[in-house]
């Protein structure tokens, strides 16, 4: 990333003022936010910048929302039977976090911006436009940063399909999320057969929904974004999976049932900047943009995205599953 644009806890965009407009490079970097115990899942790390952060990937869904799927520790998330249900996900407030309580969900009050604050925002706005012109590879990062400057804190939808198809880490995240959900589907089917063996000869359909998984922490199956664009656009973030599963009995004696799963990977991120962190590519401190949060000249926000896949496989053969997009996974 050249000029930096810093983003929210997981993302930030940092644009370094170009020394030569013919070589201007914008850098948008998303920075990881601090995670708190319990339902905190947004903390992430950047290569060579942040220490590894333990993400509570297997935290349970709220109690009494459905029957637990007996995965027996084989999945990164915990699953329950039932329709899609967003699990609890904690986001920090960046430079507006209560310094005495990292769990406090309410941002502290802003201060009146000074002339130098307004001047600094103007300079960053120029850097943003330079990045948009000279760094088309940072499109998702610059779009995210622009919303930080001008979106007034409104929620935003980002294109998670682009992340899971364009970023090598994103591809791995999608594969891991898919296999995690497949394992849960097989575990639930086994539990159903144990309770009612007669189901083995009948088509069966059920729904499952999962707890949050941290992307960008210590779990190598869900790595931090590899490209500068996605490091800045979302960085460390949370995902959770839901699916409708149909199991068809074998057509030949001794055969294995087949699974068909319509799966959604839901992604969620808080875009803001955090104290004592800095841009991965440029080293520009988050405080350069954090001052805009503190003065109300820019606003943190929550952004979400999703991808959808139709997945098919034979029981016990998760690795050789087929996977095709549903509605391009937009939304």
mmCIF file of C-alpha atoms in Angstrom:
data_model
loop_
_atom_site.group_PDB
_atom_site.id
_atom_site.type_symbol
_atom_site.label_atom_id
_atom_site.label_comp_id
_atom_site.label_asym_id
_atom_site.label_seq_id
_atom_site.Cartn_x
_atom_site.Cartn_y
_atom_site.Cartn_z
ATOM 1 C CA UNK A 1 0.000 0.000 0.000
ATOM 2 C CA UNK A 2 1.438 3.320 -0.947
ATOM 3 C CA UNK A 3 -0.489 6.216 0.448
ATOM 4 C CA UNK A 4 -2.354 4.889 3.444
ATOM 5 C CA UNK A 5 -5.937 4.992 4.310
ATOM 6 C CA UNK A 6 -6.709 3.646 7.702
ATOM 7 C CA UNK A 7 -9.905 1.890 8.502
ATOM 8 C CA UNK A 8 -11.817 0.431 11.311
ATOM 9 C CA UNK A 9 -10.935 -2.084 13.846
ATOM 10 C CA UNK A 10 -10.394 -4.476 11.117
ATOM 11 C CA UNK A 11 -10.008 -1.989 8.461
ATOM 12 C CA UNK A 12 -8.382 1.154 7.800
ATOM 13 C CA UNK A 13 -7.249 3.223 4.945
ATOM 14 C CA UNK A 14 -4.118 5.211 5.090
ATOM 15 C CA UNK A 15 -3.030 7.417 2.225
ATOM 16 C CA UNK A 16 0.449 8.800 2.201
ATOM 17 C CA UNK A 17 0.705 12.196 0.492
ATOM 18 C CA UNK A 18 2.214 11.589 -2.944
ATOM 19 C CA UNK A 19 5.640 13.063 -3.507
ATOM 20 C CA UNK A 20 5.098 12.840 -7.227
ATOM 21 C CA UNK A 21 1.531 12.830 -8.538
ATOM 22 C CA UNK A 22 2.617 10.669 -11.426
ATOM 23 C CA UNK A 23 3.443 7.933 -8.941
ATOM 24 C CA UNK A 24 0.787 8.551 -6.323
ATOM 25 C CA UNK A 25 -0.190 5.402 -4.483
ATOM 26 C CA UNK A 26 -3.053 5.165 -2.079
ATOM 27 C CA UNK A 27 -2.993 2.771 0.758
ATOM 28 C CA UNK A 28 -6.038 1.661 2.534
ATOM 29 C CA UNK A 29 -5.526 -0.453 5.512
ATOM 30 C CA UNK A 30 -7.961 -2.004 7.774
ATOM 31 C CA UNK A 31 -6.791 -2.370 11.244
ATOM 32 C CA UNK A 32 -7.767 -5.029 13.689
ATOM 33 C CA UNK A 33 -9.846 -4.016 16.615
ATOM 34 C CA UNK A 34 -9.372 -5.081 20.176
ATOM 35 C CA UNK A 35 -11.352 -8.109 21.145
ATOM 36 C CA UNK A 36 -13.015 -8.430 24.482
ATOM 37 C CA UNK A 37 -13.756 -11.613 26.387
ATOM 38 C CA UNK A 38 -17.046 -13.374 25.849
ATOM 39 C CA UNK A 39 -18.671 -12.435 22.569
ATOM 40 C CA UNK A 40 -15.759 -10.508 21.123
ATOM 41 C CA UNK A 41 -14.668 -11.761 17.750
ATOM 42 C CA UNK A 42 -13.322 -8.856 15.802
ATOM 43 C CA UNK A 43 -9.748 -8.670 16.951
ATOM 44 C CA UNK A 44 -7.330 -9.546 14.231
ATOM 45 C CA UNK A 45 -3.660 -9.395 13.476
ATOM 46 C CA UNK A 46 -1.627 -8.122 10.587
ATOM 47 C CA UNK A 47 1.596 -9.721 9.449
ATOM 48 C CA UNK A 48 4.484 -8.168 11.297
ATOM 49 C CA UNK A 49 2.270 -5.544 12.856
ATOM 50 C CA UNK A 50 -0.009 -6.967 15.495
ATOM 51 C CA UNK A 51 0.621 -9.892 17.815
ATOM 52 C CA UNK A 52 -1.596 -12.952 17.327
ATOM 53 C CA UNK A 53 -5.013 -12.546 18.851
ATOM 54 C CA UNK A 54 -6.995 -15.455 20.242
ATOM 55 C CA UNK A 55 -10.456 -15.396 18.693
ATOM 56 C CA UNK A 56 -13.194 -17.193 20.568
ATOM 57 C CA UNK A 57 -14.329 -18.933 17.412
ATOM 58 C CA UNK A 58 -16.344 -21.621 19.127
ATOM 59 C CA UNK A 59 -18.440 -19.433 21.378
ATOM 60 C CA UNK A 60 -22.000 -20.717 21.658
ATOM 61 C CA UNK A 61 -25.130 -19.107 20.331
ATOM 62 C CA UNK A 62 -27.535 -17.617 22.848
ATOM 63 C CA UNK A 63 -29.199 -20.292 25.027
ATOM 64 C CA UNK A 64 -32.482 -21.936 24.128
ATOM 65 C CA UNK A 65 -32.371 -21.058 20.432
ATOM 66 C CA UNK A 66 -32.447 -24.657 19.249
ATOM 67 C CA UNK A 67 -30.978 -28.111 19.590
ATOM 68 C CA UNK A 68 -27.195 -28.176 19.643
ATOM 69 C CA UNK A 69 -25.538 -30.063 16.796
ATOM 70 C CA UNK A 70 -23.231 -32.705 18.347
ATOM 71 C CA UNK A 71 -20.037 -31.909 16.448
ATOM 72 C CA UNK A 72 -17.917 -32.984 19.444
ATOM 73 C CA UNK A 73 -15.253 -30.375 18.854
ATOM 74 C CA UNK A 74 -14.679 -31.212 15.194
ATOM 75 C CA UNK A 75 -15.828 -27.783 13.977
ATOM 76 C CA UNK A 76 -14.468 -24.279 14.516
ATOM 77 C CA UNK A 77 -17.945 -22.974 15.319
ATOM 78 C CA UNK A 78 -20.727 -24.426 17.419
ATOM 79 C CA UNK A 79 -23.956 -25.108 15.563
ATOM 80 C CA UNK A 80 -27.616 -25.403 16.390
ATOM 81 C CA UNK A 81 -30.592 -26.786 14.508
ATOM 82 C CA UNK A 82 -32.814 -24.088 13.061
ATOM 83 C CA UNK A 83 -32.915 -21.182 10.597
ATOM 84 C CA UNK A 84 -30.163 -18.591 10.240
ATOM 85 C CA UNK A 85 -29.671 -16.601 13.421
ATOM 86 C CA UNK A 86 -26.993 -13.963 13.937
ATOM 87 C CA UNK A 87 -24.868 -14.879 16.963
ATOM 88 C CA UNK A 88 -23.556 -12.271 19.420
ATOM 89 C CA UNK A 89 -20.560 -10.423 17.973
ATOM 90 C CA UNK A 90 -18.779 -7.694 19.911
ATOM 91 C CA UNK A 91 -17.249 -4.699 18.137
ATOM 92 C CA UNK A 92 -15.014 -2.143 19.784
ATOM 93 C CA UNK A 93 -15.369 1.616 19.316
ATOM 94 C CA UNK A 94 -11.826 2.407 18.243
ATOM 95 C CA UNK A 95 -10.758 5.843 19.424
ATOM 96 C CA UNK A 96 -14.159 6.302 21.047
ATOM 97 C CA UNK A 97 -13.883 3.224 23.255
ATOM 98 C CA UNK A 98 -14.411 3.802 26.968
ATOM 99 C CA UNK A 99 -10.808 3.666 28.278
ATOM 100 C CA UNK A 100 -12.014 2.217 31.571
ATOM 101 C CA UNK A 101 -14.155 -0.554 30.084
ATOM 102 C CA UNK A 102 -13.176 -2.371 26.862
ATOM 103 C CA UNK A 103 -16.563 -4.127 26.931
ATOM 104 C CA UNK A 104 -18.605 -0.926 26.977
ATOM 105 C CA UNK A 105 -20.628 -0.940 23.725
ATOM 106 C CA UNK A 106 -21.327 2.801 23.923
ATOM 107 C CA UNK A 107 -18.819 5.185 22.326
ATOM 108 C CA UNK A 108 -17.587 8.083 24.415
ATOM 109 C CA UNK A 109 -18.489 11.661 23.506
ATOM 110 C CA UNK A 110 -16.677 13.452 20.703
ATOM 111 C CA UNK A 111 -14.872 16.779 21.057
ATOM 112 C CA UNK A 112 -15.153 19.915 18.969
ATOM 113 C CA UNK A 113 -12.820 19.743 15.944
ATOM 114 C CA UNK A 114 -10.057 22.314 15.678
ATOM 115 C CA UNK A 115 -8.940 24.094 12.542
ATOM 116 C CA UNK A 116 -6.003 21.708 12.263
ATOM 117 C CA UNK A 117 -8.397 18.743 12.503
ATOM 118 C CA UNK A 118 -10.464 20.097 9.625
ATOM 119 C CA UNK A 119 -7.351 20.822 7.622
ATOM 120 C CA UNK A 120 -6.099 17.276 8.218
ATOM 121 C CA UNK A 121 -9.379 15.804 6.999
ATOM 122 C CA UNK A 122 -9.096 17.877 3.842
ATOM 123 C CA UNK A 123 -5.639 16.477 3.208
ATOM 124 C CA UNK A 124 -6.870 12.927 3.704
ATOM 125 C CA UNK A 125 -9.766 13.575 1.326
ATOM 126 C CA UNK A 126 -7.210 14.573 -1.320
ATOM 127 C CA UNK A 127 -5.237 11.392 -0.624
ATOM 128 C CA UNK A 128 -8.411 9.373 -1.044
ATOM 129 C CA UNK A 129 -9.073 10.824 -4.480
ATOM 130 C CA UNK A 130 -5.437 10.246 -5.471
ATOM 131 C CA UNK A 131 -5.726 6.638 -4.373
ATOM 132 C CA UNK A 132 -8.909 6.189 -6.374
ATOM 133 C CA UNK A 133 -7.187 7.533 -9.464
ATOM 134 C CA UNK A 134 -3.813 5.830 -9.215
ATOM 135 C CA UNK A 135 -4.600 2.644 -7.248
ATOM 136 C CA UNK A 136 -7.587 0.907 -8.843
ATOM 137 C CA UNK A 137 -6.375 -2.275 -7.144
ATOM 138 C CA UNK A 138 -7.510 -0.703 -3.858
ATOM 139 C CA UNK A 139 -11.107 -0.169 -4.941
ATOM 140 C CA UNK A 140 -12.709 -1.976 -2.011
ATOM 141 C CA UNK A 141 -10.362 -0.242 0.419
ATOM 142 C CA UNK A 142 -11.002 3.235 -0.944
ATOM 143 C CA UNK A 143 -14.758 2.659 -1.014
ATOM 144 C CA UNK A 144 -14.617 1.632 2.643
ATOM 145 C CA UNK A 145 -12.511 4.642 3.604
ATOM 146 C CA UNK A 146 -14.770 7.025 1.698
ATOM 147 C CA UNK A 147 -17.698 5.738 3.759
ATOM 148 C CA UNK A 148 -15.658 6.387 6.894
ATOM 149 C CA UNK A 149 -15.175 10.028 5.847
ATOM 150 C CA UNK A 150 -18.612 10.722 4.411
ATOM 151 C CA UNK A 151 -21.050 7.980 5.462
ATOM 152 C CA UNK A 152 -22.050 9.529 8.816
ATOM 153 C CA UNK A 153 -21.808 6.134 10.527
ATOM 154 C CA UNK A 154 -24.489 4.466 8.419
ATOM 155 C CA UNK A 155 -24.212 0.693 8.025
ATOM 156 C CA UNK A 156 -22.701 -0.465 4.762
ATOM 157 C CA UNK A 157 -22.779 -3.614 2.635
ATOM 158 C CA UNK A 158 -19.515 -4.779 1.079
ATOM 159 C CA UNK A 159 -18.846 -7.378 -1.605
ATOM 160 C CA UNK A 160 -17.628 -10.480 0.245
ATOM 161 C CA UNK A 161 -17.770 -12.437 -3.010
ATOM 162 C CA UNK A 162 -14.826 -10.387 -4.255
ATOM 163 C CA UNK A 163 -12.836 -11.234 -1.133
ATOM 164 C CA UNK A 164 -13.383 -15.006 -1.357
ATOM 165 C CA UNK A 165 -12.574 -15.088 -5.072
ATOM 166 C CA UNK A 166 -9.771 -12.488 -5.404
ATOM 167 C CA UNK A 167 -7.775 -12.882 -2.185
ATOM 168 C CA UNK A 168 -5.881 -16.131 -1.518
ATOM 169 C CA UNK A 169 -6.780 -15.918 2.167
ATOM 170 C CA UNK A 170 -10.388 -15.310 1.190
ATOM 171 C CA UNK A 171 -10.396 -18.486 -0.877
ATOM 172 C CA UNK A 172 -9.121 -20.417 2.121
ATOM 173 C CA UNK A 173 -11.696 -18.818 4.412
ATOM 174 C CA UNK A 174 -14.527 -19.896 2.094
ATOM 175 C CA UNK A 175 -13.184 -23.439 1.816
ATOM 176 C CA UNK A 176 -12.775 -23.732 5.588
ATOM 177 C CA UNK A 177 -16.218 -22.255 6.266
ATOM 178 C CA UNK A 178 -17.781 -24.667 3.793
ATOM 179 C CA UNK A 179 -16.088 -27.714 5.286
ATOM 180 C CA UNK A 180 -16.952 -26.571 8.790
ATOM 181 C CA UNK A 181 -20.621 -26.438 7.840
ATOM 182 C CA UNK A 182 -20.405 -29.789 6.051
ATOM 183 C CA UNK A 183 -19.064 -31.416 9.219
ATOM 184 C CA UNK A 184 -21.938 -29.937 11.189
ATOM 185 C CA UNK A 185 -24.430 -31.213 8.605
ATOM 186 C CA UNK A 186 -23.048 -34.752 8.781
ATOM 187 C CA UNK A 187 -23.034 -34.641 12.586
ATOM 188 C CA UNK A 188 -26.666 -33.557 12.704
ATOM 189 C CA UNK A 189 -27.732 -36.244 10.235
ATOM 190 C CA UNK A 190 -25.953 -38.900 12.312
ATOM 191 C CA UNK A 191 -27.739 -37.633 15.428
ATOM 192 C CA UNK A 192 -31.089 -37.840 13.634
ATOM 193 C CA UNK A 193 -30.451 -41.427 12.559
ATOM 194 C CA UNK A 194 -29.385 -42.386 16.060
ATOM 195 C CA UNK A 195 -32.713 -41.083 17.334
ATOM 196 C CA UNK A 196 -34.821 -42.537 14.501
ATOM 197 C CA UNK A 197 -33.070 -45.233 12.376
ATOM 198 C CA UNK A 198 -36.014 -45.359 9.960
ATOM 199 C CA UNK A 199 -34.864 -42.029 8.521
ATOM 200 C CA UNK A 200 -31.986 -43.815 6.793
ATOM 201 C CA UNK A 201 -34.292 -44.783 3.921
ATOM 202 C CA UNK A 202 -35.972 -41.416 3.502
ATOM 203 C CA UNK A 203 -34.968 -38.004 2.148
ATOM 204 C CA UNK A 204 -34.387 -35.640 5.072
ATOM 205 C CA UNK A 205 -34.148 -31.830 5.118
ATOM 206 C CA UNK A 206 -33.034 -29.687 8.062
ATOM 207 C CA UNK A 207 -31.501 -26.303 8.837
ATOM 208 C CA UNK A 208 -28.431 -25.432 10.900
ATOM 209 C CA UNK A 209 -26.943 -22.123 12.050
ATOM 210 C CA UNK A 210 -23.513 -21.487 13.514
ATOM 211 C CA UNK A 211 -21.706 -19.355 16.038
ATOM 212 C CA UNK A 212 -19.081 -16.753 15.107
ATOM 213 C CA UNK A 213 -15.665 -17.552 13.692
ATOM 214 C CA UNK A 214 -12.846 -15.023 13.834
ATOM 215 C CA UNK A 215 -11.045 -14.384 10.555
ATOM 216 C CA UNK A 216 -7.482 -13.140 10.924
ATOM 217 C CA UNK A 217 -6.535 -14.603 14.285
ATOM 218 C CA UNK A 218 -4.676 -17.708 15.362
ATOM 219 C CA UNK A 219 -6.741 -20.275 13.455
ATOM 220 C CA UNK A 220 -4.791 -20.974 10.282
ATOM 221 C CA UNK A 221 -7.938 -22.132 8.527
ATOM 222 C CA UNK A 222 -9.265 -18.568 8.621
ATOM 223 C CA UNK A 223 -6.244 -16.348 7.811
ATOM 224 C CA UNK A 224 -5.888 -12.584 7.716
ATOM 225 C CA UNK A 225 -6.465 -11.061 4.238
ATOM 226 C CA UNK A 226 -3.410 -11.368 2.036
ATOM 227 C CA UNK A 227 -3.916 -8.505 -0.401
ATOM 228 C CA UNK A 228 -3.444 -4.881 0.568
ATOM 229 C CA UNK A 229 -6.904 -4.094 -0.768
ATOM 230 C CA UNK A 230 -8.673 -6.474 1.609
ATOM 231 C CA UNK A 231 -6.331 -5.824 4.514
ATOM 232 C CA UNK A 232 -7.523 -2.238 4.346
ATOM 233 C CA UNK A 233 -11.150 -2.881 3.404
ATOM 234 C CA UNK A 234 -12.015 -5.441 6.091
ATOM 235 C CA UNK A 235 -8.858 -6.857 7.700
ATOM 236 C CA UNK A 236 -9.762 -9.069 10.658
ATOM 237 C CA UNK A 237 -13.494 -9.713 10.842
ATOM 238 C CA UNK A 238 -16.119 -12.228 11.909
ATOM 239 C CA UNK A 239 -18.119 -14.767 9.947
ATOM 240 C CA UNK A 240 -20.949 -17.159 10.796
ATOM 241 C CA UNK A 241 -22.515 -19.851 8.655
ATOM 242 C CA UNK A 242 -26.048 -21.074 8.058
ATOM 243 C CA UNK A 243 -27.407 -23.756 5.761
ATOM 244 C CA UNK A 244 -30.391 -25.763 4.586
ATOM 245 C CA UNK A 245 -29.340 -29.373 4.141
ATOM 246 C CA UNK A 246 -31.062 -32.185 2.243
ATOM 247 C CA UNK A 247 -29.852 -35.764 2.598
ATOM 248 C CA UNK A 248 -30.897 -38.312 -0.021
ATOM 249 C CA UNK A 249 -30.613 -42.045 0.736
ATOM 250 C CA UNK A 250 -28.428 -44.203 -1.529
ATOM 251 C CA UNK A 251 -29.984 -45.647 -4.658
ATOM 252 C CA UNK A 252 -27.996 -48.877 -4.451
ATOM 253 C CA UNK A 253 -27.611 -51.260 -1.502
ATOM 254 C CA UNK A 254 -24.563 -50.479 0.585
ATOM 255 C CA UNK A 255 -24.176 -47.059 -0.975
ATOM 256 C CA UNK A 256 -23.732 -43.799 0.899
ATOM 257 C CA UNK A 257 -26.324 -41.039 1.206
ATOM 258 C CA UNK A 258 -25.684 -37.807 -0.645
ATOM 259 C CA UNK A 259 -25.803 -34.332 0.869
ATOM 260 C CA UNK A 260 -26.974 -31.145 -0.824
ATOM 261 C CA UNK A 261 -26.484 -27.930 1.115
ATOM 262 C CA UNK A 262 -27.494 -24.349 0.370
ATOM 263 C CA UNK A 263 -25.022 -22.465 2.543
ATOM 264 C CA UNK A 264 -24.563 -18.798 3.403
ATOM 265 C CA UNK A 265 -21.387 -17.369 4.886
ATOM 266 C CA UNK A 266 -22.285 -14.148 6.682
ATOM 267 C CA UNK A 267 -19.455 -11.638 7.239
ATOM 268 C CA UNK A 268 -19.461 -8.715 9.659
ATOM 269 C CA UNK A 269 -16.916 -6.031 10.455
ATOM 270 C CA UNK A 270 -16.614 -2.742 12.341
ATOM 271 C CA UNK A 271 -14.678 -0.175 10.351
ATOM 272 C CA UNK A 272 -12.722 2.158 12.588
ATOM 273 C CA UNK A 273 -9.206 2.920 13.815
ATOM 274 C CA UNK A 274 -7.579 1.857 17.060
ATOM 275 C CA UNK A 275 -5.060 3.414 19.451
ATOM 276 C CA UNK A 276 -1.499 2.090 19.298
ATOM 277 C CA UNK A 277 -1.957 0.459 15.906
ATOM 278 C CA UNK A 278 -0.642 1.412 12.495
ATOM 279 C CA UNK A 279 -0.999 0.765 8.805
ATOM 280 C CA UNK A 280 0.647 -2.462 7.634
ATOM 281 C CA UNK A 281 2.044 -1.177 4.358
ATOM 282 C CA UNK A 282 3.026 2.364 5.298
ATOM 283 C CA UNK A 283 3.468 2.371 9.053
ATOM 284 C CA UNK A 284 1.222 5.422 9.370
ATOM 285 C CA UNK A 285 -0.318 5.379 12.860
ATOM 286 C CA UNK A 286 -4.052 4.920 13.278
ATOM 287 C CA UNK A 287 -4.109 8.101 15.300
ATOM 288 C CA UNK A 288 -3.846 10.072 12.040
ATOM 289 C CA UNK A 289 -7.423 9.002 11.302
ATOM 290 C CA UNK A 290 -8.527 8.329 14.857
ATOM 291 C CA UNK A 291 -8.663 12.072 15.447
ATOM 292 C CA UNK A 292 -11.525 12.244 12.947
ATOM 293 C CA UNK A 293 -13.510 9.759 15.032
ATOM 294 C CA UNK A 294 -12.788 11.766 18.188
ATOM 295 C CA UNK A 295 -13.973 15.010 16.603
ATOM 296 C CA UNK A 296 -16.951 13.677 14.653
ATOM 297 C CA UNK A 297 -15.351 14.591 11.325
ATOM 298 C CA UNK A 298 -15.609 10.936 10.305
ATOM 299 C CA UNK A 299 -17.537 8.000 11.719
ATOM 300 C CA UNK A 300 -16.948 4.345 12.460
ATOM 301 C CA UNK A 301 -19.557 2.024 11.004
ATOM 302 C CA UNK A 302 -20.592 -1.603 10.741
ATOM 303 C CA UNK A 303 -20.346 -3.331 7.391
ATOM 304 C CA UNK A 304 -21.687 -6.707 6.361
ATOM 305 C CA UNK A 305 -21.517 -9.012 3.374
ATOM 306 C CA UNK A 306 -22.258 -12.606 2.456
ATOM 307 C CA UNK A 307 -21.643 -15.344 -0.071
ATOM 308 C CA UNK A 308 -23.898 -18.254 -0.928
ATOM 309 C CA UNK A 309 -22.955 -21.658 -2.266
ATOM 310 C CA UNK A 310 -24.736 -24.863 -3.238
ATOM 311 C CA UNK A 311 -22.556 -27.688 -1.987
ATOM 312 C CA UNK A 312 -22.917 -31.377 -2.792
ATOM 313 C CA UNK A 313 -21.020 -34.431 -1.547
ATOM 314 C CA UNK A 314 -21.275 -38.072 -0.542
ATOM 315 C CA UNK A 315 -21.311 -38.854 3.152
ATOM 316 C CA UNK A 316 -17.770 -38.968 4.523
ATOM 317 C CA UNK A 317 -16.219 -37.405 1.407
ATOM 318 C CA UNK A 318 -16.181 -33.751 2.428
ATOM 319 C CA UNK A 319 -12.927 -32.963 0.629
ATOM 320 C CA UNK A 320 -14.363 -33.842 -2.796
ATOM 321 C CA UNK A 321 -17.503 -31.747 -2.547
ATOM 322 C CA UNK A 322 -18.774 -29.668 -5.454
ATOM 323 C CA UNK A 323 -19.529 -26.002 -4.806
ATOM 324 C CA UNK A 324 -21.307 -23.503 -7.054
ATOM 325 C CA UNK A 325 -22.403 -19.903 -6.387
ATOM 326 C CA UNK A 326 -26.033 -19.087 -5.630
ATOM 327 C CA UNK A 327 -27.164 -15.712 -6.988
ATOM 328 C CA UNK A 328 -23.501 -14.747 -7.242
ATOM 329 C CA UNK A 329 -23.321 -14.612 -3.478
ATOM 330 C CA UNK A 330 -24.152 -10.910 -3.433
ATOM 331 C CA UNK A 331 -25.540 -9.303 -0.291
#
